[in-house]
mmCIF file of C-alpha atoms in Angstrom:
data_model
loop_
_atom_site.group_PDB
_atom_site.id
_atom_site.type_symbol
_atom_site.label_atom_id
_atom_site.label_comp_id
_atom_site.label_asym_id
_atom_site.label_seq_id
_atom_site.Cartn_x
_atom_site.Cartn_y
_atom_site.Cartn_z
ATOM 1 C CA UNK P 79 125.348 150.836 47.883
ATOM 2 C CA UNK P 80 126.535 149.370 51.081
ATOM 3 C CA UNK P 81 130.152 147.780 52.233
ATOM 4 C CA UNK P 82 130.590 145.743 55.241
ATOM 5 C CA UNK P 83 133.897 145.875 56.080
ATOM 6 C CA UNK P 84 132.749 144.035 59.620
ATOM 7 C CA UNK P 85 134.408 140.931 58.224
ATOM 8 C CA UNK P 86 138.037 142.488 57.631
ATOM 9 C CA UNK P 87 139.067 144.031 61.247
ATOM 10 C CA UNK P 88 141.147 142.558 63.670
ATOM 11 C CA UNK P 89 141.039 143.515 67.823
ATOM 12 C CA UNK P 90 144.177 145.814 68.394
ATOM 13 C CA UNK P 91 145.741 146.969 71.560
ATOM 14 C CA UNK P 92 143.768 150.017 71.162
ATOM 15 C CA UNK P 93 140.541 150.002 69.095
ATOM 16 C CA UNK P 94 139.358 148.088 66.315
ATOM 17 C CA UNK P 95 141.248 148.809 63.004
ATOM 18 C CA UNK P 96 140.238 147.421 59.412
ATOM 19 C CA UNK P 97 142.541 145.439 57.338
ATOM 20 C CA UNK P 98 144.334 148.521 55.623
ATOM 21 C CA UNK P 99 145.243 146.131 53.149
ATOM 22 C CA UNK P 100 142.048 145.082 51.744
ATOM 23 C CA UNK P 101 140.603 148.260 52.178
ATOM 24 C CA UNK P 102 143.503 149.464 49.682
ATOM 25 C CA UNK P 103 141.998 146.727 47.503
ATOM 26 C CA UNK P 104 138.510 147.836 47.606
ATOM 27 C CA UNK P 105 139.407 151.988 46.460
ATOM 28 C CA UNK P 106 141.737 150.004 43.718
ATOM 29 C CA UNK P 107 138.271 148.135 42.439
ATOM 30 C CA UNK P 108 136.490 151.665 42.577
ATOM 31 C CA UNK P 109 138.734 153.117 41.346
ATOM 32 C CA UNK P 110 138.084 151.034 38.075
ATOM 33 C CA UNK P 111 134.872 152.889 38.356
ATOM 34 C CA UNK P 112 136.895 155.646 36.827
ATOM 35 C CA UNK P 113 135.341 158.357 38.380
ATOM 36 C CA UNK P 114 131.455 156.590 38.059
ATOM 37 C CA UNK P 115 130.195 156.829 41.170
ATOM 38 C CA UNK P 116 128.025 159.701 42.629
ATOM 39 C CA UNK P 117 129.952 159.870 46.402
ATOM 40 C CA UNK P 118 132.249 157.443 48.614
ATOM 41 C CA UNK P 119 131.919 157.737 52.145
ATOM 42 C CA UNK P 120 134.308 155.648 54.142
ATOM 43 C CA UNK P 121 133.180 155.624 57.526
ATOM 44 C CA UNK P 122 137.099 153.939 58.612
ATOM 45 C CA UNK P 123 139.202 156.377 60.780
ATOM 46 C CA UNK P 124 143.038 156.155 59.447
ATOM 47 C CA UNK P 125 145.092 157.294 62.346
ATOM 48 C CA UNK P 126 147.159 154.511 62.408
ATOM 49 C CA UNK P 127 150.410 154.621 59.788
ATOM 50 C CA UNK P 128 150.773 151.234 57.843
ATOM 51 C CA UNK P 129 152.686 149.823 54.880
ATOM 52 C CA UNK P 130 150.076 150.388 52.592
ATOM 53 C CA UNK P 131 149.558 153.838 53.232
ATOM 54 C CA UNK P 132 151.508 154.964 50.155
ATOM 55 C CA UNK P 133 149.639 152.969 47.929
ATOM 56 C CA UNK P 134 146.129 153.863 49.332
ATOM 57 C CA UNK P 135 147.030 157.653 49.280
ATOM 58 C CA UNK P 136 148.352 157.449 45.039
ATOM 59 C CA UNK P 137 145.199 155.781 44.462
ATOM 60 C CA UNK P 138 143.184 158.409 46.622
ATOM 61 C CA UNK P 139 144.785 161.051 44.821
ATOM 62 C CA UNK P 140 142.746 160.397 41.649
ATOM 63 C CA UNK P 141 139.587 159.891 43.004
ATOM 64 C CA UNK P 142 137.314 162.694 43.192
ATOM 65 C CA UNK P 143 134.263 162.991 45.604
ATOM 66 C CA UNK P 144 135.829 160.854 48.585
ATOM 67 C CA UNK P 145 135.690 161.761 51.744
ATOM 68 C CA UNK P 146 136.837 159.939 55.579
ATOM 69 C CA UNK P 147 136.090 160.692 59.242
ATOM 70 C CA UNK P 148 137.859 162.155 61.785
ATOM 71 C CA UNK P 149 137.140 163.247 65.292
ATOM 72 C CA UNK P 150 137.687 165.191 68.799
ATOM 73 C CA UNK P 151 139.924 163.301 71.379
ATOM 74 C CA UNK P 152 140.094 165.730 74.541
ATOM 75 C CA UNK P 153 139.479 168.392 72.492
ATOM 76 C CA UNK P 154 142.100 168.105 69.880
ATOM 77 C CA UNK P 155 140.527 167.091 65.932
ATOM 78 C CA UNK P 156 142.433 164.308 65.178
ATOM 79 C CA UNK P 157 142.371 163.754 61.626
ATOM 80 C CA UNK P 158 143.539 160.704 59.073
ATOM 81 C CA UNK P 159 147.123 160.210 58.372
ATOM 82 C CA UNK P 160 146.793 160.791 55.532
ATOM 83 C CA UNK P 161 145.925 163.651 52.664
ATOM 84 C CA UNK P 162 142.470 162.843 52.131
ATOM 85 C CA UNK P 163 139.017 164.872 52.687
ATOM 86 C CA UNK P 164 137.397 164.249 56.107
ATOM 87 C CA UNK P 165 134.624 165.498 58.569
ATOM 88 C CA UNK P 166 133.842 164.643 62.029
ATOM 89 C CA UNK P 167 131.748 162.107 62.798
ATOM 90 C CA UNK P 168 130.872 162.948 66.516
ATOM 91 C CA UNK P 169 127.211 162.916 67.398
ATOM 92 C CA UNK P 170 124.715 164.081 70.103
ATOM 93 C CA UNK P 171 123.545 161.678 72.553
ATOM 94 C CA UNK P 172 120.384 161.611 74.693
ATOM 95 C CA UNK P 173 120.005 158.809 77.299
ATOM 96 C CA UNK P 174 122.649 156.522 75.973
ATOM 97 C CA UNK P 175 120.822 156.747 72.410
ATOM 98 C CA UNK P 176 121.880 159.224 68.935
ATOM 99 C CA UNK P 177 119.858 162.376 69.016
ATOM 100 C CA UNK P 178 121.151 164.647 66.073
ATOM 101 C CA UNK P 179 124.410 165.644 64.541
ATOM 102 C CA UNK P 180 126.209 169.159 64.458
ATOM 103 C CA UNK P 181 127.424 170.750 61.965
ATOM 104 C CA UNK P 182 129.869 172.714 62.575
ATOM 105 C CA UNK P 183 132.701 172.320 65.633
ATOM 106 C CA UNK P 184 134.492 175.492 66.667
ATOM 107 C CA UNK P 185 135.093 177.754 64.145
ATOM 108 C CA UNK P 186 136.263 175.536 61.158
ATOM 109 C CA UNK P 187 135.474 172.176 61.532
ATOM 110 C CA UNK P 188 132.267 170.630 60.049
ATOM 111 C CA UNK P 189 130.871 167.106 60.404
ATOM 112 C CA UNK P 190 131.182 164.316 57.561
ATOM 113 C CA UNK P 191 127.915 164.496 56.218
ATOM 114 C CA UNK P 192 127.828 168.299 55.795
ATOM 115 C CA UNK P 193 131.103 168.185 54.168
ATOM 116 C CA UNK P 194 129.832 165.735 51.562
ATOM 117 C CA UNK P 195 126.361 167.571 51.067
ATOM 118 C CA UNK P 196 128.856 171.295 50.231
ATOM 119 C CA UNK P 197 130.783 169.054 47.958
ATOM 120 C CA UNK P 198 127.896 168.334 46.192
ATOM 121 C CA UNK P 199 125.326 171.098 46.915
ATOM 122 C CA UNK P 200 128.285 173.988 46.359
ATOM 123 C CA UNK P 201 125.804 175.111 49.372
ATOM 124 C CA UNK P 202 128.270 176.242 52.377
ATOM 125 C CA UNK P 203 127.664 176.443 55.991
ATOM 126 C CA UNK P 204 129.997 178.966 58.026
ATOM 127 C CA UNK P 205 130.162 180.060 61.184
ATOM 128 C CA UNK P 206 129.760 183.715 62.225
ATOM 129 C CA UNK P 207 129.443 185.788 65.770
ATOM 130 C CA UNK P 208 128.396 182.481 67.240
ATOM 131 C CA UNK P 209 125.820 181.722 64.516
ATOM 132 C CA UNK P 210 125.475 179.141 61.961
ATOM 133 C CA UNK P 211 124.621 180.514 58.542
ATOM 134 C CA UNK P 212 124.352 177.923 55.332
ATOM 135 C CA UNK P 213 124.756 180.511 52.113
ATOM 136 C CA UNK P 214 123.843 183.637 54.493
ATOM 137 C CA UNK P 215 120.433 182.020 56.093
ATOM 138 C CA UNK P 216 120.510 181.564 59.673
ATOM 139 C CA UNK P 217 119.948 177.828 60.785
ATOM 140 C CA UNK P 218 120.734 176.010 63.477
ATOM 141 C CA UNK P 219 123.826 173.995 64.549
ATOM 142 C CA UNK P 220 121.964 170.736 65.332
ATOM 143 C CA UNK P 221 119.795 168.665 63.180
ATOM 144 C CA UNK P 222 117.603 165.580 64.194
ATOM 145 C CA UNK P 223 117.798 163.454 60.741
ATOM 146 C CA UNK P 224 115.268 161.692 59.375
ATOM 147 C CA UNK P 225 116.180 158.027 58.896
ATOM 148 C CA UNK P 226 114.988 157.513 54.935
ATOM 149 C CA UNK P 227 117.178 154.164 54.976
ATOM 150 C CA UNK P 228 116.914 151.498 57.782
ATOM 151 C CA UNK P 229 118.277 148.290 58.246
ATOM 152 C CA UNK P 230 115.532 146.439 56.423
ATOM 153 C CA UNK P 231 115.853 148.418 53.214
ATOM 154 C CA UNK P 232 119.276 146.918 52.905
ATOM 155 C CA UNK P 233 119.220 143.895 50.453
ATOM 156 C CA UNK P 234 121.910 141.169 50.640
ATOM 157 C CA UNK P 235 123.755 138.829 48.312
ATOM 158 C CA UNK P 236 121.246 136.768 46.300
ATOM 159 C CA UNK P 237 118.451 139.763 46.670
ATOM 160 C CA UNK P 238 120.404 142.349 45.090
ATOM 161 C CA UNK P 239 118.648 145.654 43.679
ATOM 162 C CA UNK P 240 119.245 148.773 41.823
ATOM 163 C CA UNK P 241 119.194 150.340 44.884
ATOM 164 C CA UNK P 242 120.244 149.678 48.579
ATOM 165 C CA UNK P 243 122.498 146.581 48.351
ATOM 166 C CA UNK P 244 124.599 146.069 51.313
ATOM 167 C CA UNK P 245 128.368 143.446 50.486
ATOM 168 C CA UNK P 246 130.535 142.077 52.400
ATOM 169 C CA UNK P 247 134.405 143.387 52.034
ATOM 170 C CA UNK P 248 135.830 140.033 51.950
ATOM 171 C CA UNK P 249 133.085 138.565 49.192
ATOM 172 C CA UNK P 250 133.441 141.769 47.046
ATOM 173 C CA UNK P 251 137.078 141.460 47.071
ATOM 174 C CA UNK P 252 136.806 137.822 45.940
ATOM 175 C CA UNK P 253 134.177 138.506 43.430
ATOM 176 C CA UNK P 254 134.476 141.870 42.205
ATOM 177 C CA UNK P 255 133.801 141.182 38.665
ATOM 178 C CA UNK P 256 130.421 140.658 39.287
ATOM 179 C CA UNK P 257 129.823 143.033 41.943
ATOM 180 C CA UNK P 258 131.421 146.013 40.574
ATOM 181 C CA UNK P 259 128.299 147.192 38.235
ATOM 182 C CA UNK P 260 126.257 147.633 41.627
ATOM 183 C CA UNK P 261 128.739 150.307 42.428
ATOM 184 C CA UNK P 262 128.152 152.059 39.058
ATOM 185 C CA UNK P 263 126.915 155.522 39.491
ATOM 186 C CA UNK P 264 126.396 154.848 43.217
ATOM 187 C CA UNK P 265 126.341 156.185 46.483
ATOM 188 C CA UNK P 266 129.142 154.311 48.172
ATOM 189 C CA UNK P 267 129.382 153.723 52.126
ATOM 190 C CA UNK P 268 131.416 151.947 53.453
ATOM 191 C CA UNK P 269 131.765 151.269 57.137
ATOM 192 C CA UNK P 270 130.954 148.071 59.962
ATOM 193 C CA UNK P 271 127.036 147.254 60.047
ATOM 194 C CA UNK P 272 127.371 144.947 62.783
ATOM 195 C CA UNK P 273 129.273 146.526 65.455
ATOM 196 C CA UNK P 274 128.898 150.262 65.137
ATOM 197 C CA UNK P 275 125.205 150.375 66.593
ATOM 198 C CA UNK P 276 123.506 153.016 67.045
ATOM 199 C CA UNK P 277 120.110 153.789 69.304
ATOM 200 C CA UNK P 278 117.589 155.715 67.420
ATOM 201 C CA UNK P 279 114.084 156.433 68.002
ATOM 202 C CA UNK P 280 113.231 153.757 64.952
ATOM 203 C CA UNK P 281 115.666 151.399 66.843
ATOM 204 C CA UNK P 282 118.936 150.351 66.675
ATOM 205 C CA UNK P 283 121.167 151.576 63.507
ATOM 206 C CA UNK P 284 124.404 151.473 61.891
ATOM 207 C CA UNK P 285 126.353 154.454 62.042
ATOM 208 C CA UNK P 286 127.400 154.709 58.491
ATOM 209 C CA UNK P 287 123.752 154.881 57.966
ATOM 210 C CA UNK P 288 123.318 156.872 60.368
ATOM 211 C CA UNK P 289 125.690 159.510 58.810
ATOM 212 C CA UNK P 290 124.222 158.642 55.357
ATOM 213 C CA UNK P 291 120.750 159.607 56.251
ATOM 214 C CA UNK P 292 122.369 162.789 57.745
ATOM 215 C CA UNK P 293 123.611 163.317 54.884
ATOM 216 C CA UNK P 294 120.785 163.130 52.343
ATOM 217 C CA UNK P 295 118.676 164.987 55.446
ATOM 218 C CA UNK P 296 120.283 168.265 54.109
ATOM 219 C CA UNK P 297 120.041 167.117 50.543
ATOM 220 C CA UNK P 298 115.899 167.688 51.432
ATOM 221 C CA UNK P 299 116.989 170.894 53.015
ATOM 222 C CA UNK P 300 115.856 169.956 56.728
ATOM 223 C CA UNK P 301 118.186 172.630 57.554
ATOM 224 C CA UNK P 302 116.010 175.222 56.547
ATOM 225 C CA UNK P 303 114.593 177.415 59.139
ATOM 226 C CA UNK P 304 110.738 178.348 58.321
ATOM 227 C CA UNK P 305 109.737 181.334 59.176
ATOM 228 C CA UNK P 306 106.015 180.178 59.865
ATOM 229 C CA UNK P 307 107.721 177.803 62.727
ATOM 230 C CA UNK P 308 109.368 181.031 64.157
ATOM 231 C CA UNK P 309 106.472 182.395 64.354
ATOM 232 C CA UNK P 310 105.011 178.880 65.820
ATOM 233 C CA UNK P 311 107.311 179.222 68.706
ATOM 234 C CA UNK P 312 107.564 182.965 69.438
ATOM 235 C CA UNK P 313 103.368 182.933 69.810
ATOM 236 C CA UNK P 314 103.817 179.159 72.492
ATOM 237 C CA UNK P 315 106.479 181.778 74.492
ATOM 238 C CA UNK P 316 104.111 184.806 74.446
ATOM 239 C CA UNK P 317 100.762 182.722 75.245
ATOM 240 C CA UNK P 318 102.900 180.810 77.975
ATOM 241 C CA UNK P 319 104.230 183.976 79.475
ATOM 242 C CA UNK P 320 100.697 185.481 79.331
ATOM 243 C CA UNK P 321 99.534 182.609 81.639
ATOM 244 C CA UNK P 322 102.162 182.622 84.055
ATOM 245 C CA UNK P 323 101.923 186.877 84.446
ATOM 246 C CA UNK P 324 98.201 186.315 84.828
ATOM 247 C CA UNK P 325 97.930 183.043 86.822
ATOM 248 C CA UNK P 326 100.596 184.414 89.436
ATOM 249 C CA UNK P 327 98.628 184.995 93.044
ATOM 250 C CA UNK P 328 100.245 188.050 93.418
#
């Protein structure tokens, strides 16, 4: 399931930064969950201190299978201020528009969805002589994911599913009691749908979706380099390189 948390920021000096408070509130109300929930990915960067941080990080503590972003600013990871699991959330761009994530960043850092996929997988992707390798098969360090959930998949209050239900912070908050079995044994994202947009090539999308499909792109195994495509490739260069030797004038 799907949390909006577009409803709870407020415009700092610097960036836009999410009511620390209520998002304390929300991992208390999961945390209810005791445990019963498949994966939380909170798509809200924490590297900004606040009073509620000590609260937030006690109830962290106890959670398993959590996991927040962090990022490169002029080269240097910044990472959340507090002691919780994270992954870059930096993506490739082509004409303005996302292209594909990476998965790994300089010799140790991975992004967030790859993190989440080896917490779950126990698959791990490592770096080595300037390779990427995930459990000692060569694969490359850029996928294009395939967007299984889009916007429209997303059903809101009053057309609520077993499956992809997107809630507002604020109204969850309010009315947890009868929101909180959606969560049960759930996927949880949360992030802003509205404002953190995305150009794909199947149009505009949120980027906690965005990471999310990522995410259950290596669950399918896109990653997976087929040795039928090498083969695909190697044979385009050989026939191209044929026709240039033979087509040359001289």
């Amino acid at each position: 399931d799907f949390i909006d948390r577009s409803d709870t920021y407020y415009q700092g000096a610097r960036e836009i930064i999410t009511d620390r408070k209520k998002i304390t509130d929300l991992f208390k109300l999961i945390h209810k969950l005791q445990g019963r929930y498949k994966y939380v990915m909170c798509d809200i960067i924490l590297d900004d201190e606040t009073r509620y941080d000590s609260v937030l990080a006690s109830i962290l503590k106890g959670m398993p299978n959590v996991i927040f972003p962090s990022y490169f600013d002029d080269g240097a990871l910044i990472q959340p201020v507090l002691p919780v699991h994270n992954g870059v959330i930096q993506y490739k761009f082509v004409e303005g528009g996302f292209s594909k994530f990476q998965i790994c960043f300089g010799d140790s850092a991975k992004s967030l969805p790859v993190e989440m996929y080896e917490d779950i997988s126990g698959t791990r992707f490592y770096k080595k002589c300037g390779l990427i390798y995930a459990d000692g098969r060569f694969t490359f360090n850029t996928i294009i994911p395939e967007l299984y959930i889009r916007n429209a998949d997303l059903k809101r209050e009053g057309n609520l599913t077993d499956e992809a239900n997107l809630f507002y912070l604020g109204a969850l908050l309010i009315d947890s009691a009868n929101y909180i079995n959606y969560l049960r044994d759930k996927y949880i994202i949360i992030g802003n749908f509205e404002q953190d947009i995305h150009k794909t090539y199947l149009g505009d999308i949120p980027g906690p979706l965005i990471l999310f499909n990522s995410f259950i792109t290596l669950q399918e195994k896109k990653y997976d380099i087929q040795w039928s495509w090498l083969f695909m490739v190697f044979s385009f260069y050989v026939l191209i390189t044929i026709h240039i030797m033979y087509s040359s004038p001289y």
